[in-house]
Structure formats: C-alpha cells, structure tokens
Amino acid sequence: MLRSSLILVVLALLALPFADLEVTTLSAWSELGEIVLGAVQPDFSVLWKFKSAFLNTVIFAFAGTSLAAFWGFFLALGFRWAPVRLLCAFIRSVHEIFWAFIFLNLVGLNPICGVLSIAIPYSGIFAKVYAEIAQESDRRPLVGIPPRSDGFSSFIYAVLPVVYTDAKLYTGYRFECALRSSTILGFIGLPTIGYHLETAFREGIYNHAWALLYAFYLLIASLKYWARPKLIIPYIVISFTFLSQKISISWANMVRFLTVDIIPWPLRKVDPISGNQEINFSLTEILSWLMNTWHDAGAEGVWNTILLTQIVLATTGIFTLLTFPFACRNLSYRPIKPITRLLLIVYRTTPEYILAYVFILIYGPSMLPAILAITLHNGAILSFLTSNNADLIKLRPDAPKRYFARYTYLVLPQVYGQFLAFLFYRWEIIMRESAILGILGIYTLGFYIDSAIAEDQLDKAILLILITATLNILIDSISQQVRKRLKISTRFVVASNQIFSTQ
C-alpha cells in the first residue's frame, strides 16, 4: 500500500510542471473580499422570488432518482452479464451535464432534459451499487429456498429482505446527490437554482448568491425532516404530475438529431437542389475527420484531463489524511470535532462545479481553481468517511496519550487500507469531474465539448463525449484492478442514520 501511495504522489509531482496553475486575475484579493462580504450579508429577501427554481430543483431530483432507482434495480439483476456491466459503466461515465448537452438538442430547455440527464447516469450507478450490496450480503437465507425456485423468487424472498436497509439508505444518499446535480444543471440554462446562482455570481451580486447557497444548504440539512420514507411515493407522484404539464417534445428535432446532427460530417451528402441529405460512406474521409478531431481537440483535452485528475487524486488523499483526525473523536479536542465536521459537510454538500466557479472568479480560468474545488469536495467526503471509521476503533488502555502519536501508530495503520480503497474508488469520479470543469474555461475535455456544441458541431461533441466515457471506463477498470491487487475494499459507512458511499 505504501508503494501505491508513493506512486500516486510521484505521478502528481511529475504532472505539476505541465499543469496551468497561473493566476490571471488582477484583483484576486479584492474579489475575494467582495465574496466574503456577500457571505456575511446575504439578502434573503430574494428567496421568495426564486421559489419556482427551488421547486424545480427538488422535482428534477425526485423524478430523476426514482427513474434511476427503478432502472438500476433491473439492471442490477443482470449485472453478472458483461454486456450489462459495460452498459452501466458507459452511462455512468458520462457526466450529467454532458447528458444535458445531448438532450438539449433533442428536447430543448425542457424539464425532461433535466430529469433524463440525472436518471441515465444514476441508473448505471444504482445498478453497480445495488449489485455490490447484494453480492456482499448474507447468503445464508438462500439455503432455505427450494432447489427448483426461479431466480426472481429467490431474490424476492432471500436476498431483498437482507439488502433492503442498505439499498434504502444508499438511495436516500443518492437523492441528496441528485439535488446537487439538479442545481448545477441550472448553470447551463435549466430552470433550477443553479441558473440564478450562475447569474448572481457572474454579475457580482454575491449577497444574492450566498442567500441561495445558504437556502440550498438548509434544503440538504433538512432532508430527514421533509423527505421521510412514508412521503416519498406522494412526492414522486406529485413530481411526475407536475412534469407532465410542462413536457413538450418535437419529434422532428429528435429525428434530425439522430439522422443528421450526430452523423460525422464526412458521411453527409447534401443534394444541392432538394437539400436532402444522404449517407455517403468514405473510409478515407472518416479517418481524416477522426484524426483532425483528435489533433484539434481530443489529444490536448485527454492530456489535460489526465494531468488534472492525477494531481487532484494526490491532493485529495493528502487533504484527507491531514483533516480527518480533526473530525475524529479519538484524535481531536472536543470543540474542534464539531467545527471540522461542519466544514466537511459544507464542502461535501457544495457541488464541485459551484466551488470551481467561485475559485475562477478569484484566480481566473486555470487548473488551480479546479484543483482546489475537486480536492475540497472529494477530500471532504473521504475525510468524513475515514473519520467515521476511525471512531469505530476502540482504544487500548495503553494507547498513546498524545494525539499525534495516537494518529501515526494506532489509528492511521488501521484505517489506511480502507482510506486507499475509498480514494481509488473516487478516481473515476475525479476524472469525470475534471472533464466537466472544462466548461468553465479550463482546457480539459469539457472545454472542447462545450466549444463543439457552441459551434453546432454535434458530431464532434458526441465523439469527444465517447472519448471521455472511454477514459472513465479505463480508469474505473484500473482502479478495480489496483484495489483487487492490494486486497482492499470499500464498505458503506452508516452514521447518524445517513449512508455515505464513495460512488
């Protein structure tokens, strides 16, 4: 494990000289002062004005999560088959915003765009996690099932009762994630609170932005009060009823998108008289188009995405190791623990996209804001998980009295293996986040995808999204192999009736 950790650090150090860490703003401290002033003087009077955006945020999350849980359940039943695993790996490897880019061209700024952008990648995540929960569950109840019982009956009577609690808790956690996803979809124009957050930050109205953020934190913190299990079904019914009144689909747009827009331009042959398009297959032109796309956007996008990912993977690990002791009962003074855990919850709750947006306002568009944002968000998640595991350790009577000695000789050796498992489990997610932050002006794959869509080159955008998905699948495969070789695994950590997964 030590060698793997050193390799991560060395790779990050090798990547640093190639990373763009330049601060391009001329008044970073002045901008930071304005942001801090807005944080201490929020204008809550604007919240009522944006009530419909909050409603849309919650509705998108409920509808997207319920669809994803439904589809993910059935995909999990067939997860042992390679085609199903590959399908799930692909759909979860494409970020929600990239899915939204695709659906915007199909249905426009329509609620169904936001719902499907959440539901599709979350289906792949649910399938994987549900399958892992079932795989790691107690198999003894299966012994009592009659030998000739079909697989579905065996699952209903012997597996589902065992895995139900963990699956329910994870679904609740994923709904919280959906609220964050629904929020950031507003940054590309969908009518959620992210739309108004982006407007407030862009126009420098920071007291409005912080009021929206504080309201969002309150929404997340109050989940256990308003998102009770007995209310979930009515909420879902209300959500779909509300959405059904706003959905409008243009079948002509869908046909054009599937038959023209995403077809590589060398394949398109337009009749100059009628204007009709036909497919004109030319292997030479296709290869030329692929090479040009790779040369103009793919190569640099992949390179910068990998650079950012490897740097953030190391900084996330370092951040976790430095902060989790302060959130741990056995390693920190009593007043420090609740303050640290509160900060970790804030960083974990704040979408990395919003953190990066704020840091770009301060430092300008470079990899530095992305490194800070992704590190804080993922580091907070891993620090919270690791501190929960550390709290499960029972101290011996002869345990060191000094916290540093207790940390290095007693606690860290016991939690380090699972910490590494969590870190490698996040590798794929960090890669996905690194790609998407290109939309904010950082030269990762997201930058080139956004540029292609802005230039109405949807065929190029789809190709770059496929490259992004392939890269994520590759990273996920490497991560699984590393965890298997190190014989480390992740488990769910349940604390305060809330389940936190590294997915």
Short mmCIF file of C-alpha atoms in Angstrom, two decimals, residues 138-148 154 157-159:
data_model
loop_
_atom_site.label_atom_id
_atom_site.label_comp_id
_atom_site.label_asym_id
_atom_site.label_seq_id
_atom_site.Cartn_x
_atom_site.Cartn_y
_atom_site.Cartn_z
CA ASP A 138 -25.52 -12.56 3.94
CA ARG A 139 -26.15 -15.54 1.62
CA ARG A 140 -27.42 -17.93 4.31
CA PRO A 141 -31.15 -17.24 3.67
CA LEU A 142 -30.69 -18.72 0.19
CA VAL A 143 -30.06 -22.11 1.78
CA GLY A 144 -33.71 -22.33 2.83
CA ILE A 145 -35.04 -21.67 -0.68
CA PRO A 146 -36.36 -24.79 -2.52
CA PRO A 147 -33.85 -26.06 -5.11
CA ARG A 148 -36.14 -25.54 -8.11
CA SER A 154 -35.09 -16.41 -4.69
CA TYR A 157 -37.67 -13.92 -0.58
CA ALA A 158 -34.00 -14.46 0.34
CA VAL A 159 -31.96 -11.50 -0.91
#
